[in-house]
Tab-separated table of C-alpha atoms in Angstrom:
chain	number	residue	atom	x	y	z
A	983	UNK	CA	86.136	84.990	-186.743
A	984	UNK	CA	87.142	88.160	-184.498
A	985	UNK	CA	90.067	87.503	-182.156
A	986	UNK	CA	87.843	88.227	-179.272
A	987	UNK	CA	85.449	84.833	-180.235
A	988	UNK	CA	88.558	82.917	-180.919
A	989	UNK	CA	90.261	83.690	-177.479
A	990	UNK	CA	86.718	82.788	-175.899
A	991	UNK	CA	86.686	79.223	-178.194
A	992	UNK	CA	90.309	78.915	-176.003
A	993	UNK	CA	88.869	79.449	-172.825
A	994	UNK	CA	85.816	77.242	-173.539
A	995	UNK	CA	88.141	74.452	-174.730
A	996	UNK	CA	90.421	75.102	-171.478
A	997	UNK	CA	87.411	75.023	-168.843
A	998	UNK	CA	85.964	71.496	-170.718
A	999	UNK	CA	89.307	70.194	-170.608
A	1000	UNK	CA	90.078	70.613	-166.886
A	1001	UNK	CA	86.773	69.520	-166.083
A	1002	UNK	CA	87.246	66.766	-168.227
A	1003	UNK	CA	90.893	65.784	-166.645
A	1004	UNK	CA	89.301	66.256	-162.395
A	1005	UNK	CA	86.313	63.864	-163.705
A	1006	UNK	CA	89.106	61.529	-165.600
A	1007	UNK	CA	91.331	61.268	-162.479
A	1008	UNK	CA	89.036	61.892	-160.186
A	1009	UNK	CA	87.087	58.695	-160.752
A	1010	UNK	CA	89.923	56.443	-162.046
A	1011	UNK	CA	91.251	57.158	-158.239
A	1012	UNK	CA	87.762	56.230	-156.910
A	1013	UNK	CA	88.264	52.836	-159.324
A	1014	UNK	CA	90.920	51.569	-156.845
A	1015	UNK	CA	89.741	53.203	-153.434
A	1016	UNK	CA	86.003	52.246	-153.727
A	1017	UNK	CA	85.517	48.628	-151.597
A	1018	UNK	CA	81.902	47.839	-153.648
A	1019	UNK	CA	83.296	46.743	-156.517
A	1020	UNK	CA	79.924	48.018	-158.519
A	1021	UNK	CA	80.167	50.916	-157.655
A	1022	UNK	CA	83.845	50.761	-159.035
A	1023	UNK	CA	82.939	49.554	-162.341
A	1024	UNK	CA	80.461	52.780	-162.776
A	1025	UNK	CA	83.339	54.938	-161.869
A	1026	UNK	CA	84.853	53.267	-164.332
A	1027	UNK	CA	82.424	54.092	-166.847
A	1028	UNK	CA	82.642	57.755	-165.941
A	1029	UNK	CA	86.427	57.143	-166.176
A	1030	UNK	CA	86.050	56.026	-169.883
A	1031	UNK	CA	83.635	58.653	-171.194
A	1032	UNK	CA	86.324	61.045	-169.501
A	1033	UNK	CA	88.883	59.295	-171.740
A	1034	UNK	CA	86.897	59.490	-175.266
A	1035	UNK	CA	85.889	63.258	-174.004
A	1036	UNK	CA	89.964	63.989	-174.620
A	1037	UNK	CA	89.820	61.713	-177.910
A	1038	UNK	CA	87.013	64.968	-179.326
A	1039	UNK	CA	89.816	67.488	-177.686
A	1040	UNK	CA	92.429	65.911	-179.718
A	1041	UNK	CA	90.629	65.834	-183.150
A	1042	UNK	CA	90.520	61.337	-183.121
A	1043	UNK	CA	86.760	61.402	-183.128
A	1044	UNK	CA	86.992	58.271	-184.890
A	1045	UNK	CA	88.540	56.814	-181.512
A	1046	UNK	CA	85.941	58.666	-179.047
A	1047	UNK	CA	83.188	56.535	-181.215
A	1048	UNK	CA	85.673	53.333	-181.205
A	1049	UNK	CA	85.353	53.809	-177.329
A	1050	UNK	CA	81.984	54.987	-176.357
A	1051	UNK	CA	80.742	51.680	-178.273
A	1052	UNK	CA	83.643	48.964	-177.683
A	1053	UNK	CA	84.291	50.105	-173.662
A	1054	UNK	CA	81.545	52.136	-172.370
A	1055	UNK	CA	79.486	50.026	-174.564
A	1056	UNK	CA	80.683	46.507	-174.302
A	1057	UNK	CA	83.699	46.145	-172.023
A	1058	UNK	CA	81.780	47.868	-168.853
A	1059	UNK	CA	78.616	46.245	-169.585
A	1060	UNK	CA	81.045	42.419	-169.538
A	1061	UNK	CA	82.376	43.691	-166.040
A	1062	UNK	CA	79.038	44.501	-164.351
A	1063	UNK	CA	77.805	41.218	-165.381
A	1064	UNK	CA	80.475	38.943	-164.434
A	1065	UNK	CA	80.668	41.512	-160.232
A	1066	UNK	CA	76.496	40.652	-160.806
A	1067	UNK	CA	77.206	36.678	-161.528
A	1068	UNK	CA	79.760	36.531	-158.818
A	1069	UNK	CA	78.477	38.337	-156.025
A	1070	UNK	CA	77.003	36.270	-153.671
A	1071	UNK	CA	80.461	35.741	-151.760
A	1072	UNK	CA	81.667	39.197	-152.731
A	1073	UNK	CA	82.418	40.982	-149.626
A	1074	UNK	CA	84.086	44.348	-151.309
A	1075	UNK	CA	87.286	43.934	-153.012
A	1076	UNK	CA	90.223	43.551	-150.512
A	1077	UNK	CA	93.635	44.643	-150.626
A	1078	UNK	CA	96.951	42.894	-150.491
A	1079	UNK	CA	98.769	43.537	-147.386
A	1080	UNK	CA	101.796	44.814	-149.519
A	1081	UNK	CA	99.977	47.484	-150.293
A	1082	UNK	CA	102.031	50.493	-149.259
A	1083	UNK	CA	105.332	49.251	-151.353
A	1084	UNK	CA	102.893	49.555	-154.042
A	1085	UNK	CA	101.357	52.773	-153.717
A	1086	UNK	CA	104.908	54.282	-153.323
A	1087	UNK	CA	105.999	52.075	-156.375
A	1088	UNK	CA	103.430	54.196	-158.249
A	1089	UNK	CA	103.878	58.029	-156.837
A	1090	UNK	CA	107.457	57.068	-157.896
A	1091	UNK	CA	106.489	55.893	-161.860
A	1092	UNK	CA	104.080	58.541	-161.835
A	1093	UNK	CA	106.815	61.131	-160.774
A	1094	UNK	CA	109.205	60.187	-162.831
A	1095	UNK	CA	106.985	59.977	-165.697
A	1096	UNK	CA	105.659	63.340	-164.777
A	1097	UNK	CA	109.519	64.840	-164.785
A	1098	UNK	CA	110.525	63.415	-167.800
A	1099	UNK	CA	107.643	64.866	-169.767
A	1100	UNK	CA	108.143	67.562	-168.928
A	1101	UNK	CA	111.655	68.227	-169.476
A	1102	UNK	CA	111.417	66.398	-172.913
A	1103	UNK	CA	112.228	68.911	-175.837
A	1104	UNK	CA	109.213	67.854	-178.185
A	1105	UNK	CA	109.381	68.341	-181.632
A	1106	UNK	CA	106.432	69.835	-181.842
A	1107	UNK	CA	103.710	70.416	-184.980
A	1108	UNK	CA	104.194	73.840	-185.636
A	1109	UNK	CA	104.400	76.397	-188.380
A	1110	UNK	CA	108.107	76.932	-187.507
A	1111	UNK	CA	109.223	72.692	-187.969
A	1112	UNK	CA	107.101	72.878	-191.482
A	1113	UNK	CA	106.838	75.123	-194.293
A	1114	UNK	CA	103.434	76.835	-195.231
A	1115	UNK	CA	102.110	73.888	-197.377
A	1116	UNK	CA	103.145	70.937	-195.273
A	1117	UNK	CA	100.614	73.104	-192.441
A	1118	UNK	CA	97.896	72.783	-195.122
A	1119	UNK	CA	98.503	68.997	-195.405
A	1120	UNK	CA	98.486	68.503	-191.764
A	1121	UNK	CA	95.617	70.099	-191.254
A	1122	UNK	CA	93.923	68.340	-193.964
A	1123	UNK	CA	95.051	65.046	-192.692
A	1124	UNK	CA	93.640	66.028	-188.798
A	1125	UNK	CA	90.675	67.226	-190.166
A	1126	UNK	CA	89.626	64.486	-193.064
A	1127	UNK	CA	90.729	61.559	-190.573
A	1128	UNK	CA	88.796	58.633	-191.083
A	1129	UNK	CA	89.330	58.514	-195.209
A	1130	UNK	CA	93.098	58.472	-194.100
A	1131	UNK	CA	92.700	56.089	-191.067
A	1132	UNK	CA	90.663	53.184	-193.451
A	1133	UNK	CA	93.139	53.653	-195.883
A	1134	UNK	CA	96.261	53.240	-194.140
A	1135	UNK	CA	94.047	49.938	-191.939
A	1136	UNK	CA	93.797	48.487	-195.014
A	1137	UNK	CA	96.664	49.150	-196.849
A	1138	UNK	CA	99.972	49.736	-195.103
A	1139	UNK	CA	98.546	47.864	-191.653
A	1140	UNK	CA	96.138	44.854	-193.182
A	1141	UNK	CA	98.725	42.430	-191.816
A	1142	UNK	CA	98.333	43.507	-188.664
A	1143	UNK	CA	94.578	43.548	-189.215
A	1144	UNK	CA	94.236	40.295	-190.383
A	1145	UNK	CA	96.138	39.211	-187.461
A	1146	UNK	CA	93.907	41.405	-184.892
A	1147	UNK	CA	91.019	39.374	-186.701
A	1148	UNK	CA	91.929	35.993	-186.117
A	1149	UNK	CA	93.317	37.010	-182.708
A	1150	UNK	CA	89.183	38.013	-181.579
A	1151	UNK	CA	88.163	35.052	-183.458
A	1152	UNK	CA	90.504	32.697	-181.260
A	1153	UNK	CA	89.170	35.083	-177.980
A	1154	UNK	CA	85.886	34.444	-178.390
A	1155	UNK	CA	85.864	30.381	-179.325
A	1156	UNK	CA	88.025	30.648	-175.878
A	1157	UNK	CA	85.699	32.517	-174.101
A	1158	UNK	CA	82.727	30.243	-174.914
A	1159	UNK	CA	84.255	26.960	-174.716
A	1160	UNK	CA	85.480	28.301	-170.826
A	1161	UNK	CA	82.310	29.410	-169.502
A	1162	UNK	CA	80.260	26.430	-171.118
A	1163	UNK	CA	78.727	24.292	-169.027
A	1164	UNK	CA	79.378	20.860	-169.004
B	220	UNK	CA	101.680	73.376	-172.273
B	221	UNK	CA	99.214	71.853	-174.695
B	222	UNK	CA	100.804	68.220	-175.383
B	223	UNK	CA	102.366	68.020	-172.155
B	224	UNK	CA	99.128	68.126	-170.062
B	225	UNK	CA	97.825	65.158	-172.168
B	226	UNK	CA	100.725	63.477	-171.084
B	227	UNK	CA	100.431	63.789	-168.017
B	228	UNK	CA	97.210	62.410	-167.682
B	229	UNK	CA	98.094	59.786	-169.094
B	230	UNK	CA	100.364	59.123	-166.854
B	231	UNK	CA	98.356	59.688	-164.106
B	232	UNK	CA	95.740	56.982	-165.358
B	233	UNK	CA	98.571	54.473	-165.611
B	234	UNK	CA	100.063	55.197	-162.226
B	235	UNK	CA	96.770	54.436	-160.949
B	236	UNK	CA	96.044	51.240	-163.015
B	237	UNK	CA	99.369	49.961	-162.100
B	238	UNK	CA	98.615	50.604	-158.240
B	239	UNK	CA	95.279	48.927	-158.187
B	240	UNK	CA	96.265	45.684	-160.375
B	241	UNK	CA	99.299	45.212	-158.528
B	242	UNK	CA	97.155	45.964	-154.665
B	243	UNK	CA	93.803	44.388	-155.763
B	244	UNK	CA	92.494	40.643	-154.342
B	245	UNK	CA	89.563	41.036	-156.292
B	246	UNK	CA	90.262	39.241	-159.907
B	247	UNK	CA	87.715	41.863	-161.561
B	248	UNK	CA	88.723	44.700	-159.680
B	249	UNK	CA	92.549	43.964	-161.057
B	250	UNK	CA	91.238	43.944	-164.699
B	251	UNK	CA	89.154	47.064	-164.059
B	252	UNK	CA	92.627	48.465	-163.310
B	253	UNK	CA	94.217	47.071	-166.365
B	254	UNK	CA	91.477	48.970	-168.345
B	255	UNK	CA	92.742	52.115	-166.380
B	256	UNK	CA	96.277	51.269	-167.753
B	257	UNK	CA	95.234	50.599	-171.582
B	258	UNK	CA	93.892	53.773	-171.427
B	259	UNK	CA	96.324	55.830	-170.229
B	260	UNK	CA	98.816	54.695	-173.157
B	261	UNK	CA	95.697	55.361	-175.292
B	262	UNK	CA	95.805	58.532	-174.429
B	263	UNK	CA	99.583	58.884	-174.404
B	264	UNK	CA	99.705	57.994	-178.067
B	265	UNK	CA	97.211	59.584	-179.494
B	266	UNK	CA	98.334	62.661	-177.622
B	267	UNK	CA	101.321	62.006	-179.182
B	268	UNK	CA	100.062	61.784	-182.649
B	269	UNK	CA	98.307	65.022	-182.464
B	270	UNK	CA	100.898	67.365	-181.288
B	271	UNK	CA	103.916	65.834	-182.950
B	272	UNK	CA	105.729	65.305	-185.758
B	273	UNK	CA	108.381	62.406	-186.640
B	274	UNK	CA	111.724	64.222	-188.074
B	275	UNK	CA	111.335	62.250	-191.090
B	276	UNK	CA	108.205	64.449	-192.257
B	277	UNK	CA	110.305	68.169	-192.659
B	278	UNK	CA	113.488	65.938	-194.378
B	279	UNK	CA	112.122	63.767	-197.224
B	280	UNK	CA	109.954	64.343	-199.773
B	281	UNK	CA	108.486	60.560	-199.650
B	282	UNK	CA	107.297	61.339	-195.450
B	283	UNK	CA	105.718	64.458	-197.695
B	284	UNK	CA	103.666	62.691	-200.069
B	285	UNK	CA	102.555	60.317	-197.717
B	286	UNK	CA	102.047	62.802	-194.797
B	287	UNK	CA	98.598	60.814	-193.286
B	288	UNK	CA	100.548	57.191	-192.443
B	289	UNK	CA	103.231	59.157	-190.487
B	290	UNK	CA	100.752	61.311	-188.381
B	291	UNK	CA	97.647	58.621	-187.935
B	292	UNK	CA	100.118	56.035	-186.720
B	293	UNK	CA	99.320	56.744	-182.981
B	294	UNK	CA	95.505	56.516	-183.856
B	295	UNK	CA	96.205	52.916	-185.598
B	296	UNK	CA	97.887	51.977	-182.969
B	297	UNK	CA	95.172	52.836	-180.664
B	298	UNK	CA	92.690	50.906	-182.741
B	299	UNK	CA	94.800	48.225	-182.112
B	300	UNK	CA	95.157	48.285	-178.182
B	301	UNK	CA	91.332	48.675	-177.689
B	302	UNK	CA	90.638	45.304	-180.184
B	303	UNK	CA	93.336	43.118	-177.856
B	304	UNK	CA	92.320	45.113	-174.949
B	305	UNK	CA	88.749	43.597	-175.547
B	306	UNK	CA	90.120	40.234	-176.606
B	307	UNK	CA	91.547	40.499	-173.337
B	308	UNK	CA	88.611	41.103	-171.020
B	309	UNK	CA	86.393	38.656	-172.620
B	310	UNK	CA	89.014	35.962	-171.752
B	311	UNK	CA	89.770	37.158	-168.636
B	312	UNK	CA	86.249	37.089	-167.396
B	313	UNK	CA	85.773	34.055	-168.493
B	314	UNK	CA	88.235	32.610	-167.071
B	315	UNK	CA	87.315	34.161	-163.869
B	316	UNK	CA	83.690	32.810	-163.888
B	317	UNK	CA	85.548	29.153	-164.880
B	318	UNK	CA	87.596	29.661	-161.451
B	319	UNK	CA	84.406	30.475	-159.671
B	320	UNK	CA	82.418	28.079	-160.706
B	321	UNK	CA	84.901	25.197	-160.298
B	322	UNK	CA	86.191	26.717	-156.545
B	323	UNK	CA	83.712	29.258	-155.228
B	324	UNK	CA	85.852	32.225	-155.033
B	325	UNK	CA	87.533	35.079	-157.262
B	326	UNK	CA	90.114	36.065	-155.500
B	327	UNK	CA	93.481	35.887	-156.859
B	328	UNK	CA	95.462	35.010	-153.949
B	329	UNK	CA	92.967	31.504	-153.623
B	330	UNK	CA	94.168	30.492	-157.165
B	331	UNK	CA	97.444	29.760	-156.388
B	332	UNK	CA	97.594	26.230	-157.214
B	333	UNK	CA	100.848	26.407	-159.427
B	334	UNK	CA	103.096	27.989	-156.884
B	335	UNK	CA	102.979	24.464	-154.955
């Protein structure tokens, strides 16, 4: 690859992320501000895809497919269903009154979050932190990533799967035996 | 630059889930906002996982050999969130059709029955 193409694969990769990050924050802020709620919930679909857009940018491809089909997929199409099944009295979704305290609450976590980030000395993955050959692993590893993910799901965190497992089993007997009729 | 900016949308996302399930009558417009939070840490970690390393990898030769389970542990993790986040909204909306079929509303300030 010439450096010229490579510096253009940079800029391409910077304009998709930016317009990836206005659509992201852009609609997550329309999420709260919107009064139809169904019109929320598609912003929040646009919200999501935004989200598994920056999974592809950071190489978890696996995740952008985990959440294209388990959000956009099932999660959003749950939401619009119950706004659809409770509607009838639905005049827009109202605010508290304590609103303000709120908002400020969040400029304030959002600030400070902001700050800390980035003043935060990261230890970065570079080729200075690792020698020439630990590079080649970690690039292996990043770019052979769902091998490595099933393996370490079912080895090092089956526990935790197992548990996950019986925890969705337990959610959906709840769910049914809740919105059974009687 | 490169990290930092995932970061902070991250943040961002959070900041605005926590404002809208902490502001919001609406029972499904508060859980639309918890989704906003989920995946703002979603974000955050993976973010995480991509750009850095733990200090254990450059010391020993064991973080070495086994190089994958130190830098996929932010996309495990995610895995995780996502199956409890969905858990989560299947329970919550049923519980919120249970409240609406029993009382006639959904918002969250009407279902206040244990505060008396």
């Amino acid at each position: 690859m010439t450096p010229t193409s490579a510096a253009e694969n940079a800029l391409i990769t910077e304009i998709i992320f930016w317009i990836i990050a206005l659509s992201t924050v852009v609609s997550a802020i329309a999420v709260v501000q919107i009064r139809d709620l169904f019109r929320a919930a598609l912003f929040l679909i646009v919200t999501l895809l935004g989200v598994a857009g920056m999974f592809i940018l950071l190489r978890a491809e696996f995740l952008a497919g985990v959440q294209l089909m388990i959000y956009v997929g099932a999660i959003s199409v749950l939401i619009i269903f119950a706004i659809l099944m409770t509607r009838d009295i639905d005049e827009g979704s109202p605010s508290h009154s304590f609103r303000i305290p709120v908002a400020l609450i969040s400029v304030i976590f959002m600030g400070l979050a902001i700050y800390v980030v980035s003043n935060t000395d990261w230890n970065l993955l570079s080729s200075q932190a690792l020698t020439e050959d630990q590079m080649g692993d970690v690039q292996a590893i990043l770019s052979n990533g769902i091998p490595n993910l099933a393996s370490m799901l079912l080895r090092d965190f089956v526990l935790a799967f197992e548990a996950v497992s019986l925890l969705l089993l337990a959610a959906v007997l709840g769910a049914l035996a809740l919105v059974r009729g009687r | 630059m490169t990290l930092e900016r995932f970061l902070i949308i991250g943040a961002i996302l959070f900041a605005i889930g926590l404002y809208g399930a902490l502001s919001k009558r609406h029972a499904i417009a508060v859980l639309m906002s918890l989704e906003l939070m989920f995946n703002g840490v979603n974000l955050t970690a993976v973010a995480l996982s991509r750009y850095t390393i733990p200090a254990a990898l450059s010391q020993s030769q064991y973080a070495i050999d086994n190089a994958a389970r130190f830098i996929l542990t932010g996309q495990i993790f995610t895995i995780f969130i996502i199956t409890v986040a969905a858990a989560e909204i299947a329970l919550g909306l049923a519980i919120i059709i249970a409240i609406y079929r029993s009382r006639q509303t959904v918002l969250v300030t009407e279902a206040s029955d244990l505060r008396k």
